[in-house]
Coordinates of C-alpha atoms and ligand atoms in Angstrom, one line a residue:
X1 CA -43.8 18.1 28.9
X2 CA -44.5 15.9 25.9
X3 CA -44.8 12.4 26.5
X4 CA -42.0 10.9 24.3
X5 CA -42.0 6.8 24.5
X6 CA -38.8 5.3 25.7
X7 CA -36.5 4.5 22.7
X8 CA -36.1 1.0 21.7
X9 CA -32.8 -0.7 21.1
X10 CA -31.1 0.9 18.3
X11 CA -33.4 2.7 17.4
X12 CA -33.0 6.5 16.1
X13 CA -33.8 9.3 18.1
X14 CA -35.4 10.5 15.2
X15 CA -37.5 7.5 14.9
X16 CA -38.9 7.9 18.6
X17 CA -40.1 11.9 17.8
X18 CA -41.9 10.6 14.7
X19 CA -43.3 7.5 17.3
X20 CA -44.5 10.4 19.4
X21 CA -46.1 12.3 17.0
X22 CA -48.1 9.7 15.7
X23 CA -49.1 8.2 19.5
X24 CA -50.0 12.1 20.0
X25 CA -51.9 12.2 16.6
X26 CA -49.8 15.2 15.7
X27 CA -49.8 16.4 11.9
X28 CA -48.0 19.4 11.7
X29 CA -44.2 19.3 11.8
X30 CA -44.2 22.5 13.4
X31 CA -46.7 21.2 16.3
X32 CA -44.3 18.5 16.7
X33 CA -41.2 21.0 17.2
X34 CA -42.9 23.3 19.6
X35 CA -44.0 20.5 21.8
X36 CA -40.7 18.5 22.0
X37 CA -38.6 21.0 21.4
X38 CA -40.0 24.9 22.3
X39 CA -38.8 25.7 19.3
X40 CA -40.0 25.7 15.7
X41 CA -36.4 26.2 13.7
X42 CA -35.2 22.5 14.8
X43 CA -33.9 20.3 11.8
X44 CA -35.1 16.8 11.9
X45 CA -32.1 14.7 11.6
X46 CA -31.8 11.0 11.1
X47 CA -27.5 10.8 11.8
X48 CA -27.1 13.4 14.9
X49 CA -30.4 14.5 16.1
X50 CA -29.3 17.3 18.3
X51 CA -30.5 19.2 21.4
X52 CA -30.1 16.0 23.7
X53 CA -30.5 17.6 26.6
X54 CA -34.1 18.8 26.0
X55 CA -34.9 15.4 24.7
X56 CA -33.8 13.9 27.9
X57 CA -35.5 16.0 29.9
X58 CA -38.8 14.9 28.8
X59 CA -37.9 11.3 30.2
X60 CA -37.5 13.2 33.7
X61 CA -34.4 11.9 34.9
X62 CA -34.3 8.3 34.0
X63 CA -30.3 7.4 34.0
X64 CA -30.6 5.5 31.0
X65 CA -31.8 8.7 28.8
X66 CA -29.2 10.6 29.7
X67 CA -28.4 12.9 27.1
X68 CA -24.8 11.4 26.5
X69 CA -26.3 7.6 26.4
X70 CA -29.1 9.1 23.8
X71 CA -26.3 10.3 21.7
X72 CA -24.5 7.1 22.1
X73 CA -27.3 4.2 21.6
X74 CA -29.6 6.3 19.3
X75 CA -27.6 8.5 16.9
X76 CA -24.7 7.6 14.4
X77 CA -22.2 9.9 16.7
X78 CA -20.3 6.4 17.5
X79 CA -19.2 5.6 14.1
X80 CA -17.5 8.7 13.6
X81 CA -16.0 9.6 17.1
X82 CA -13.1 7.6 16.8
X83 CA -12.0 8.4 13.6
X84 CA -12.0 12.2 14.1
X85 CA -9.5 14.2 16.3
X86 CA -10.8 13.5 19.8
X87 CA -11.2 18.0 20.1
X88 CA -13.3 18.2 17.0
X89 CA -15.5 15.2 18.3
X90 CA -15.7 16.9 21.9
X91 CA -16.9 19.9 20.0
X92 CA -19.5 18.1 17.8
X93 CA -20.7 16.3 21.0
X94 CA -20.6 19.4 23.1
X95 CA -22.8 20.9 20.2
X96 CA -25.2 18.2 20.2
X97 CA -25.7 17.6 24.1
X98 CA -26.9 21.0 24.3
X99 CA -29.0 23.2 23.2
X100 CA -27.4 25.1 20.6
X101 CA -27.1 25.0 16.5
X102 CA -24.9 22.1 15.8
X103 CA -22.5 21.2 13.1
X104 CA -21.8 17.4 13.0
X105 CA -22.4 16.6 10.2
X106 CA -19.7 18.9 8.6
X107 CA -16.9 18.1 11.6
X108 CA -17.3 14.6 11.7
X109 CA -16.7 14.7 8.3
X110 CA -19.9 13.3 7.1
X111 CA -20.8 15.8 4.6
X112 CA -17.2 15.3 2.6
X113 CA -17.0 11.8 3.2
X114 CA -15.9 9.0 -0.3
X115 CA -18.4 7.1 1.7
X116 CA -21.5 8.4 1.0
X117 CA -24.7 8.4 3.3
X118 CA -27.8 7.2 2.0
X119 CA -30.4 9.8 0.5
X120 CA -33.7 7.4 1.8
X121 CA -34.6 5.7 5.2
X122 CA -34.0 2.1 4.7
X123 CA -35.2 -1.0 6.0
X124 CA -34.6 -4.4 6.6
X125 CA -37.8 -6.4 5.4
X126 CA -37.0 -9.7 8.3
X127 CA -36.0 -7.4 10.7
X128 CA -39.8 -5.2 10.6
X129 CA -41.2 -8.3 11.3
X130 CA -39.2 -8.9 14.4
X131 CA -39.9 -6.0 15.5
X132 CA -43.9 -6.1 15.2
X133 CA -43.4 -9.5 16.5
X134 CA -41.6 -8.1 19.7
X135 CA -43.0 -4.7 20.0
X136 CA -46.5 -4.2 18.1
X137 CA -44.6 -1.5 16.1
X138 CA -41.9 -1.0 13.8
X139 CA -39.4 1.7 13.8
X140 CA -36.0 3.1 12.0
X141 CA -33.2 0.9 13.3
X142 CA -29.8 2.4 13.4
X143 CA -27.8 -0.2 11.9
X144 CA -30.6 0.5 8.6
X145 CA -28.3 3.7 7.7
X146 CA -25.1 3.5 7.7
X147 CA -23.1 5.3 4.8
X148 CA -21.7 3.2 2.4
X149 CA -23.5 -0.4 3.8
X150 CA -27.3 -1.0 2.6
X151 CA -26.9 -4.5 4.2
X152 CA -28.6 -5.6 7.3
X153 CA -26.1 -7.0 10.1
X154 CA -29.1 -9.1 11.7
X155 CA -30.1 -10.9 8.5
X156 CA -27.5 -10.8 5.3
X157 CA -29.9 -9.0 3.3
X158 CA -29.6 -6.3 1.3
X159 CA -31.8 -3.6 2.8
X160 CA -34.8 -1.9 0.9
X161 CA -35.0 1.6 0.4
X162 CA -38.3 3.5 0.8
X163 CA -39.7 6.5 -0.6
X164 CA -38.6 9.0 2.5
X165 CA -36.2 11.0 1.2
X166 CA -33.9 12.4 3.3
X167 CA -33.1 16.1 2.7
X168 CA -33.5 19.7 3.3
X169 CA -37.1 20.1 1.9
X170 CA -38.4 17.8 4.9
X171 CA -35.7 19.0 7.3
X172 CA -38.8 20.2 10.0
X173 CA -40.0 16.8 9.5
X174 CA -40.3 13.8 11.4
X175 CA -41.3 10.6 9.3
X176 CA -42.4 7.6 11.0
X177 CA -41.9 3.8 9.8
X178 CA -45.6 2.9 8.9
X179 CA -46.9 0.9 6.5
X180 CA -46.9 3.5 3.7
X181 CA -43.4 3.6 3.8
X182 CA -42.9 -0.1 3.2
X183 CA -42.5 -1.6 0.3
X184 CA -43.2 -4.9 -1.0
X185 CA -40.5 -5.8 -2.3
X186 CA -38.5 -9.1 -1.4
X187 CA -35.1 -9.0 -0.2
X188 CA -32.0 -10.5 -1.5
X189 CA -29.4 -12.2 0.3
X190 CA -26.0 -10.7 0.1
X191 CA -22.7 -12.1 0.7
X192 CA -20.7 -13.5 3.5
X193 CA -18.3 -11.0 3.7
X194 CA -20.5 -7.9 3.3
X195 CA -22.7 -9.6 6.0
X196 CA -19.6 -9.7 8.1
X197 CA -18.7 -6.4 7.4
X198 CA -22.3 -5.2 8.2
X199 CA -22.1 -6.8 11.7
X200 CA -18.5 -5.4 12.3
X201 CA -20.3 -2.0 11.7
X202 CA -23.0 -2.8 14.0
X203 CA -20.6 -3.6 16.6
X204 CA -19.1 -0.3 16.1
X205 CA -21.5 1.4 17.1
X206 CA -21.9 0.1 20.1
X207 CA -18.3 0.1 22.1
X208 CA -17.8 2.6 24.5
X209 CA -16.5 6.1 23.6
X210 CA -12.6 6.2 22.5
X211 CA -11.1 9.2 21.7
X212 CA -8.1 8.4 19.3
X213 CA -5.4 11.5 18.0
X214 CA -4.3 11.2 14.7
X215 CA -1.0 10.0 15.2
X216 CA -2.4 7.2 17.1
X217 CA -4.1 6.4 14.1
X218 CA -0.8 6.8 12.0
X219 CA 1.0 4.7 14.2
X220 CA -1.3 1.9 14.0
X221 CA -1.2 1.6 10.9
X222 CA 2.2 1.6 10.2
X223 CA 2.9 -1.1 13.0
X224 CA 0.4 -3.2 11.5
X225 CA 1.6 -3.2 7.9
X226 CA 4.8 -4.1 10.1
X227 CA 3.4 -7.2 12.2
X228 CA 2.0 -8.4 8.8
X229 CA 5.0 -7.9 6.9
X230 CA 4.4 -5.4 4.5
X231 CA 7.7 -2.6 5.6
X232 CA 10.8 -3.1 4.2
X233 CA 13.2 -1.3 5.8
X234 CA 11.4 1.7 6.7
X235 CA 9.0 1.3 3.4
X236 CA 5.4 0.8 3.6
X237 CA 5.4 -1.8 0.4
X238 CA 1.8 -0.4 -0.2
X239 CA 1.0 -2.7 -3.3
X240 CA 1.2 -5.5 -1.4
X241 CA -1.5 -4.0 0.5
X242 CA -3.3 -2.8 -1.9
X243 CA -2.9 -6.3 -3.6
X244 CA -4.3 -7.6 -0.1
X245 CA -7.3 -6.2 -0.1
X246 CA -8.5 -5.7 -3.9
X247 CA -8.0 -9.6 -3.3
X248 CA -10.2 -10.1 -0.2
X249 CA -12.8 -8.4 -1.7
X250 CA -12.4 -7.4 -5.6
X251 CA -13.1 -4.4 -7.4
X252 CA -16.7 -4.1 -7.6
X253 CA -17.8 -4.6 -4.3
X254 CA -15.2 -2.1 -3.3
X255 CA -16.9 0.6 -5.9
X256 CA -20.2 -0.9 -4.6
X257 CA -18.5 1.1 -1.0
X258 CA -17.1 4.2 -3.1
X259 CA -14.1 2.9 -2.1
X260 CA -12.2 2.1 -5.5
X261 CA -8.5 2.0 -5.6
X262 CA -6.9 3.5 -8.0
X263 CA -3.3 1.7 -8.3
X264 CA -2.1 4.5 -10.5
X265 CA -3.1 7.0 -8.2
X266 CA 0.2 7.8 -5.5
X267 CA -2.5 9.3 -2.9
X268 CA -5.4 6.8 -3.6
X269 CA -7.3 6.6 0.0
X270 CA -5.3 3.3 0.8
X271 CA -1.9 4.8 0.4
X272 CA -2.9 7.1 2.4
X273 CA -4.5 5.4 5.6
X274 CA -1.2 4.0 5.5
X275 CA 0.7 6.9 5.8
X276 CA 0.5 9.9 8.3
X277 CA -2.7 10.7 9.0
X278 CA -3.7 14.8 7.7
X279 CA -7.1 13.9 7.2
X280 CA -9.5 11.5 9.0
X281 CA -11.3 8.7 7.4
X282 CA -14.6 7.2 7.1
X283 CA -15.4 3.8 9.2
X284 CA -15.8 1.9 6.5
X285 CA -12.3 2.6 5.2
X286 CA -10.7 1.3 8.4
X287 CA -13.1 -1.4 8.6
X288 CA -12.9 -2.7 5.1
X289 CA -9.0 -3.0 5.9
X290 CA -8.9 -4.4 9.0
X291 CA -11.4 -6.9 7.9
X292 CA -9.5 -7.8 4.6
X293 CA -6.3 -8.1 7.3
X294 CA -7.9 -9.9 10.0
X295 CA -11.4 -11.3 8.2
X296 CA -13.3 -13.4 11.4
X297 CA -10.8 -13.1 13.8
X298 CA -11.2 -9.1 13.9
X299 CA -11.9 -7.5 17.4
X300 CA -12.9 -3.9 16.8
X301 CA -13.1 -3.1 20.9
X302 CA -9.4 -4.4 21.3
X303 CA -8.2 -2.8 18.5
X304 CA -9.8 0.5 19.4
X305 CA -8.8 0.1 22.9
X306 CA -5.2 -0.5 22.1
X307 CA -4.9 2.5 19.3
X308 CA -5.8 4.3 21.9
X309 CA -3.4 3.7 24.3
X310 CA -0.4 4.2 21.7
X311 CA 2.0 6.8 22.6
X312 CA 1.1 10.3 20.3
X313 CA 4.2 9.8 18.9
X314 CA 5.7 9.8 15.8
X315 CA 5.7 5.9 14.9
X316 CA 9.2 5.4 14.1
X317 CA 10.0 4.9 17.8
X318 CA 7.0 3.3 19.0
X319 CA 8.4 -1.2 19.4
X320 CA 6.3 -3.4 17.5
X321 CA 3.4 -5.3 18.9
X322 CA 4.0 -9.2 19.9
X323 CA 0.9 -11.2 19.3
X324 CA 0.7 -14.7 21.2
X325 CA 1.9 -17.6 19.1
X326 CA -1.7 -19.7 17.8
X327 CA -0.7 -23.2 16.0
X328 CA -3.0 -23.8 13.6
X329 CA -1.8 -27.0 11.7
X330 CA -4.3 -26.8 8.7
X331 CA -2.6 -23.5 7.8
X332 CA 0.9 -24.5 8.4
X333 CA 0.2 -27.3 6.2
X334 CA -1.5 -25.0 3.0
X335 CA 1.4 -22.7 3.3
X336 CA 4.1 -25.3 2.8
X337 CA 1.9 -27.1 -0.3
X338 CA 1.8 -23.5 -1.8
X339 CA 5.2 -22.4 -0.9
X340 CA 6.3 -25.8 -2.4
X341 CA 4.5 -24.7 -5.7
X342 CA 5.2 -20.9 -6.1
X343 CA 7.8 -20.1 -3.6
X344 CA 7.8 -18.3 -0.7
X345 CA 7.6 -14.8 -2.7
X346 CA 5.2 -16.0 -5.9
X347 CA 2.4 -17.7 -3.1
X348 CA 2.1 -14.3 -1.8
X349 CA 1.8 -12.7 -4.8
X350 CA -0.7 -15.7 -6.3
X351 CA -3.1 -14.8 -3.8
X352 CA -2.1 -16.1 -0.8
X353 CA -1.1 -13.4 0.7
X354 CA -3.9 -13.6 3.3
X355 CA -2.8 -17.1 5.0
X356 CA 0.8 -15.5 4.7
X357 CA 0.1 -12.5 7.1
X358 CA -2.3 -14.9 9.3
X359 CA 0.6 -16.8 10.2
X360 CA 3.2 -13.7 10.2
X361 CA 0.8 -12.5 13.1
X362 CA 0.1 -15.9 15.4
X363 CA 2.8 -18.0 14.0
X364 CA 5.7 -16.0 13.1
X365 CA 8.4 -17.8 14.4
X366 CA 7.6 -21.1 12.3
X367 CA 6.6 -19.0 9.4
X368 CA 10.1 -17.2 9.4
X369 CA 12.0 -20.9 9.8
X370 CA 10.0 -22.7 7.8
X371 CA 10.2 -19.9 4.7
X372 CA 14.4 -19.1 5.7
X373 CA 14.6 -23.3 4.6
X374 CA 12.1 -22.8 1.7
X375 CA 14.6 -20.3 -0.3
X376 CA 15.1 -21.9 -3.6
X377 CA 18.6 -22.8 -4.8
X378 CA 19.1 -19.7 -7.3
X379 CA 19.2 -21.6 -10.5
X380 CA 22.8 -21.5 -12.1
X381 CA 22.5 -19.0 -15.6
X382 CA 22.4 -21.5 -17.9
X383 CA 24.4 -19.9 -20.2
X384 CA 23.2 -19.1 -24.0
X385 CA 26.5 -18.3 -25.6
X386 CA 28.7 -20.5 -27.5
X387 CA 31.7 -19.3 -25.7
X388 CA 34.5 -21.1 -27.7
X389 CA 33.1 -20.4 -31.4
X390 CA 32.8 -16.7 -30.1
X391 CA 36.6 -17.1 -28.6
X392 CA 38.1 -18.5 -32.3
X393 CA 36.0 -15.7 -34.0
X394 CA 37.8 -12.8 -32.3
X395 CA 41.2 -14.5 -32.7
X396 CA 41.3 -14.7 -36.2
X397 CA 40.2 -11.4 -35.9
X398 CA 42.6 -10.0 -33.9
X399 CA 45.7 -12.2 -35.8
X400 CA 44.6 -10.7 -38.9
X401 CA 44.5 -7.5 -37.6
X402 CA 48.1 -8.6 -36.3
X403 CA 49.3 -9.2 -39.7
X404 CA 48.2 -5.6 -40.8
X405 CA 49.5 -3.9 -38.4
X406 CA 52.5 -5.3 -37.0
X407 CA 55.0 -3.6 -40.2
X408 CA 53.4 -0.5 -39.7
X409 CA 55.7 2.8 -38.3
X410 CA 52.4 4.7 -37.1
X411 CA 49.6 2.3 -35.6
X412 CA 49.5 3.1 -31.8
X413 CA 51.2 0.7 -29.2
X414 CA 48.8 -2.3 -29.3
X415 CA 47.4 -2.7 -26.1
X416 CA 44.2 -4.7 -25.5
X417 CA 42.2 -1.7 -25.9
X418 CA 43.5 -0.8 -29.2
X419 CA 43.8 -4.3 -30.4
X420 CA 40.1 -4.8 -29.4
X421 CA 38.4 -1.6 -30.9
X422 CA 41.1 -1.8 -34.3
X423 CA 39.8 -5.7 -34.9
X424 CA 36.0 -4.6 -34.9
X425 CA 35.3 -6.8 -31.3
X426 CA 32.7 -5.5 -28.9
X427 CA 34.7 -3.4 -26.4
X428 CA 32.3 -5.1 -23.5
X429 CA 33.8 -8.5 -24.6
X430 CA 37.1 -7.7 -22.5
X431 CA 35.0 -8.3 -19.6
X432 CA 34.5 -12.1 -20.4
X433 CA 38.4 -12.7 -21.0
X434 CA 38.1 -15.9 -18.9
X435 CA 36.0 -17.2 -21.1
X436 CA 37.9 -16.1 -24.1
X437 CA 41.0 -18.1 -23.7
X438 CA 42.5 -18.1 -27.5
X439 CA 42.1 -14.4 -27.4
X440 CA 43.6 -14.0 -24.1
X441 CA 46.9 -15.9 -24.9
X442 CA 46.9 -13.7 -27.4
X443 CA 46.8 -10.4 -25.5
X444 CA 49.6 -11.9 -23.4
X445 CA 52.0 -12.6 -26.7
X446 CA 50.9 -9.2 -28.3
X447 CA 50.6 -6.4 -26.1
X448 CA 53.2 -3.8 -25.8
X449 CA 55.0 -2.5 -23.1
X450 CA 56.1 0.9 -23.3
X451 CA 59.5 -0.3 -24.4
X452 CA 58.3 -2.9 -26.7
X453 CA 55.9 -0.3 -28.1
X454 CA 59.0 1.8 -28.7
X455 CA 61.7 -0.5 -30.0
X456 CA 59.2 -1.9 -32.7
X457 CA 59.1 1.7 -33.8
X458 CA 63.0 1.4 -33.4
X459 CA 63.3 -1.2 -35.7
X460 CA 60.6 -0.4 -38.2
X461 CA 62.4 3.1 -38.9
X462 CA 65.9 1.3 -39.3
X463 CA 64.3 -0.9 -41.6
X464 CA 62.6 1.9 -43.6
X465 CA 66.0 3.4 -44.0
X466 CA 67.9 0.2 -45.0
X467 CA 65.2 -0.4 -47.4
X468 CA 66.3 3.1 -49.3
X469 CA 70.1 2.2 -48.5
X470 CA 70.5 5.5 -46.2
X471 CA 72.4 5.7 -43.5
X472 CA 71.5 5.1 -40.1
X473 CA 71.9 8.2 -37.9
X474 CA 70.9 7.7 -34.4
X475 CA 68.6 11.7 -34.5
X476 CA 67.3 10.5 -37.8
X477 CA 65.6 6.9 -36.3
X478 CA 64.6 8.9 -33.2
X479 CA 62.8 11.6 -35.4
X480 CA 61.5 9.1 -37.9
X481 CA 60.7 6.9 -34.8
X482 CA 58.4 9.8 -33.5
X483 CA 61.2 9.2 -29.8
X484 CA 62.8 12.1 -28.5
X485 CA 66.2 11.7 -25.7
X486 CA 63.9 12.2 -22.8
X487 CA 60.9 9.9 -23.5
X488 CA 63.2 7.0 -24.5
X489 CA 63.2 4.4 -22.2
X490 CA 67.2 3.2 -21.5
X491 CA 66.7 -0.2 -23.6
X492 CA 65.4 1.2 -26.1
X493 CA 68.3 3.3 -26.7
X494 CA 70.6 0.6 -26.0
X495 CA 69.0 -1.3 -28.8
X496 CA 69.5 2.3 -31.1
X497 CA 72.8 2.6 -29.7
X498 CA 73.6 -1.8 -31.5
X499 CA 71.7 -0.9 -34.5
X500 CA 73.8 2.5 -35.1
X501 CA 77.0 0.3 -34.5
X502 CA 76.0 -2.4 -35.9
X503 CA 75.5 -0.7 -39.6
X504 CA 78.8 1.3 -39.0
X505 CA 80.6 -1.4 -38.6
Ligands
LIG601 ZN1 -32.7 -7.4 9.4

């Protein structure tokens, strides 16, 4: 039974075996293996160090070293469990509690991940000194390697990377954190939000165990892009998302996460969080968005908790969430000096998008009121046409047109179509008659009835033959007329009927 020390607050399983070997003044890696583990083909890793159940057996029973509280408070198994379909994380945990060839790092999605982990043990500079101050000893802390973050949630600072690398060539190997490993190099502070971010991480990884299906995920996020605002009618409106978080924290520090989003892209990672979930995603994706959404008033273990109980359901049916109403004065007061400036739909476009979905969440009511009274009077179209000179251009138009046409046997019966299209006027014009009212009076004096049409033809022919002196025969003016018996309307041939009579007589 090796001796193994007692691990020390977040620190990494594999960090106490490389402790050991050093207390034991082991050298060889394969030494190392046969005495902790019987067995020489165990891989050193730094994420999921496996075969819990033989490491807790060398602490002989002690409840807190229980293989399952190892996995939890000493490996990175907690910042992926969620996040995976609660059956592949029962298999990766099933895999690591005993003593059998695991694959976590390929299940729980590690090895695809965006987010990638980091290729050297890091460390935080302040937080080695703690530790020496505390302990006599330093050692790897967990919150040192998580993928994506090199930020220390303790201190702000940017965390420094040493020369252990982290791969296959040393996977028998245990490497402890000694002096050697340090560097002196000073560390630099980094910023507010990726400090939060870091500690949001850190509190991750230590909630209790949730196991959380897929559509729970995919019903959580669509009812919070509904509490916020962001679903119009059944439409995630996922650039005002995306606008909501490139906002909160800009493009580079989201490359500085592999997490870019690519607007152009119709499946970029963001689109897709927010849509049915096929695949799982990384911590850091959920956390970047929930802290974008929620910033310092995020609570991972309530959020967690409540995913968890949501109904596996497709989230069309599931009723939205009601938070409790919070009145918070100072914001009620920014919102109406920026709604007063841009509007209620330019401020959440001009980056205030954030305060917006702060109050839609703990102040809804008000926010609703307050933006229903805020609706600016839709300014009347001031309009850019000279309507009159436009009106007495297409009269003359049309009157000369008129005076063309008016003697003539064989234009077409002059309704406002023809009259329109024959005097060279926009057909789309009609549209506007109301604002036309010179040409309009002169539709209503000029266009033809069927019987008008006709008896101007009537007339026109009887003039044509008094003109050559030739008798008026009523089958002549009918022919000549282009009128046959059965398409002449009754007055119209009562007018043929005078003019016949009138010339015999
Ligand atoms: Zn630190």
């Amino acid at each position: 039974m090796a001796c193994l020390p007692v691990p020390y607050p977040d620190e990494l399983l594999y960090s106490v075996i490389a402790r050991y070997s050093v207390y034991a003044g082991i050298t060889s890696p394969k030494q190392l293996l046969d005495e902790v583990f019987q067995n020489r083909k165990i891989i050193a890793s730094v994420a999921f160090q496996g075969h819990l159940s033989q490491i807790s057996a060398h602490y002989q029973g002690n409840a807190d070293l229980t293989p399952n509280k190892l996995l939890q408070g000493h490996t990175l198994f907690p910042l992926y469990s969620p996040f995976v379909h609660p059956n592949i994380a029962a298999q990766a945990k099933h895999e690591l509690l005993t003593d059998c060839r695991h694959s976590a790092e390929v299940q729980l999605g590690k090895a695809a991940s965006k987010v990638k982990s980091p290729h050297y043990l890091r460390y935080c500079p302040l937080c080695v000194g703690a530790q020496v101050k505390q302990y006599g000893e330093a050692f790897w802390a967990r919150r040192w390697q998580l993928p994506g973050l090199s930020v220390c949630a303790e201190h702000g600072m940017y965390l420094i990377r040493t020369p252990v690398l982290i791969s296959e060539v040393h996977r028998h190997q245990f490497i402890a954190l000694s002096p050697h490993v340090l560097l002196h190099s000073s560390a630099l502070r980094t910023t507010k939000k990726i400090a939060l971010l870091a500690a949001y991480a850190q509190q991750l990884l230590n909630l209790p165990e949730r196991r959380i299906h897929s559509l729970q995920w995919s019903c959580f996020y669509y009812q919070l892009a509904k509490q916020l605002g962001f679903v119009r009618g059944k439409r995630v409106e996922h650039n005002l998302i995306a606008n909501l978080v490139l906002g909160y924290w800009g493009v580079h520090t989201l490359a500085s996460f592999s997490l870019n989003i690519n607007r152009a892209d119709e499946n970029n990672w963001l689109r897709c969080l927010f849509r049915k979930h096929r695949k799982s995603f990384s911590y850091l994706q959920h956390l970047v968005v929930w802290q974008a959404f929620y910033e310092q008033q995020l609570e991972l273990a309530k959020i967690l908790f409540e995913v968890s109980q949501l109904p596996q359901s497709h989230y069309d049916d599931v009723p939205a969430h009601i938070e409790p109403v919070i009145v918070d004065q100072i914001r009620r007061t920014e919102w109406q000096h920026v709604v007063a400036k841009f509007g209620v739909k330019g401020a959440r476009s001009q980056g205030f998008a954030g305060l917006y979905i702060w109050l839609y969440r703990h102040d809804k009511q008000w926010l609703m009121q307050f933006n229903q009274g805020s609706v600016r009077p839709s300014i009347a179209k001031i309009s850019k046409v000279d309507w009159p000179s436009r009106d007495k251009k297409y009269v003359k138009q049309l009157i000369l047109l008129m005076n063309k046409v008016e003697t003539q046997l064989y234009s077409g019966r002059h309704t406002v179509t023809w009259l329109v299209t024959h005097a060279n006027i926009p057909l789309s014009q009609i549209k506007h008659l109301e604002k036309l009212p010179l040409c309009k009076l002169f539709f209503e004096k000029y266009c033809e009835s069927i019987e008008e049409y006709q008896c101007r033809r009537i007339a026109l022919a009887c003039i044509d033959f008094l003109k050559k002196h030739e008798q008026l025969k009523a089958w002549r003016i009918e022919r000549v007329a282009g009128l046959s018996k059965e398409r002449t309307r009754p007055i119209v041939s009562q007018l043929l009927g005078y003019a016949v009579k009138y010339e015999a007589s």
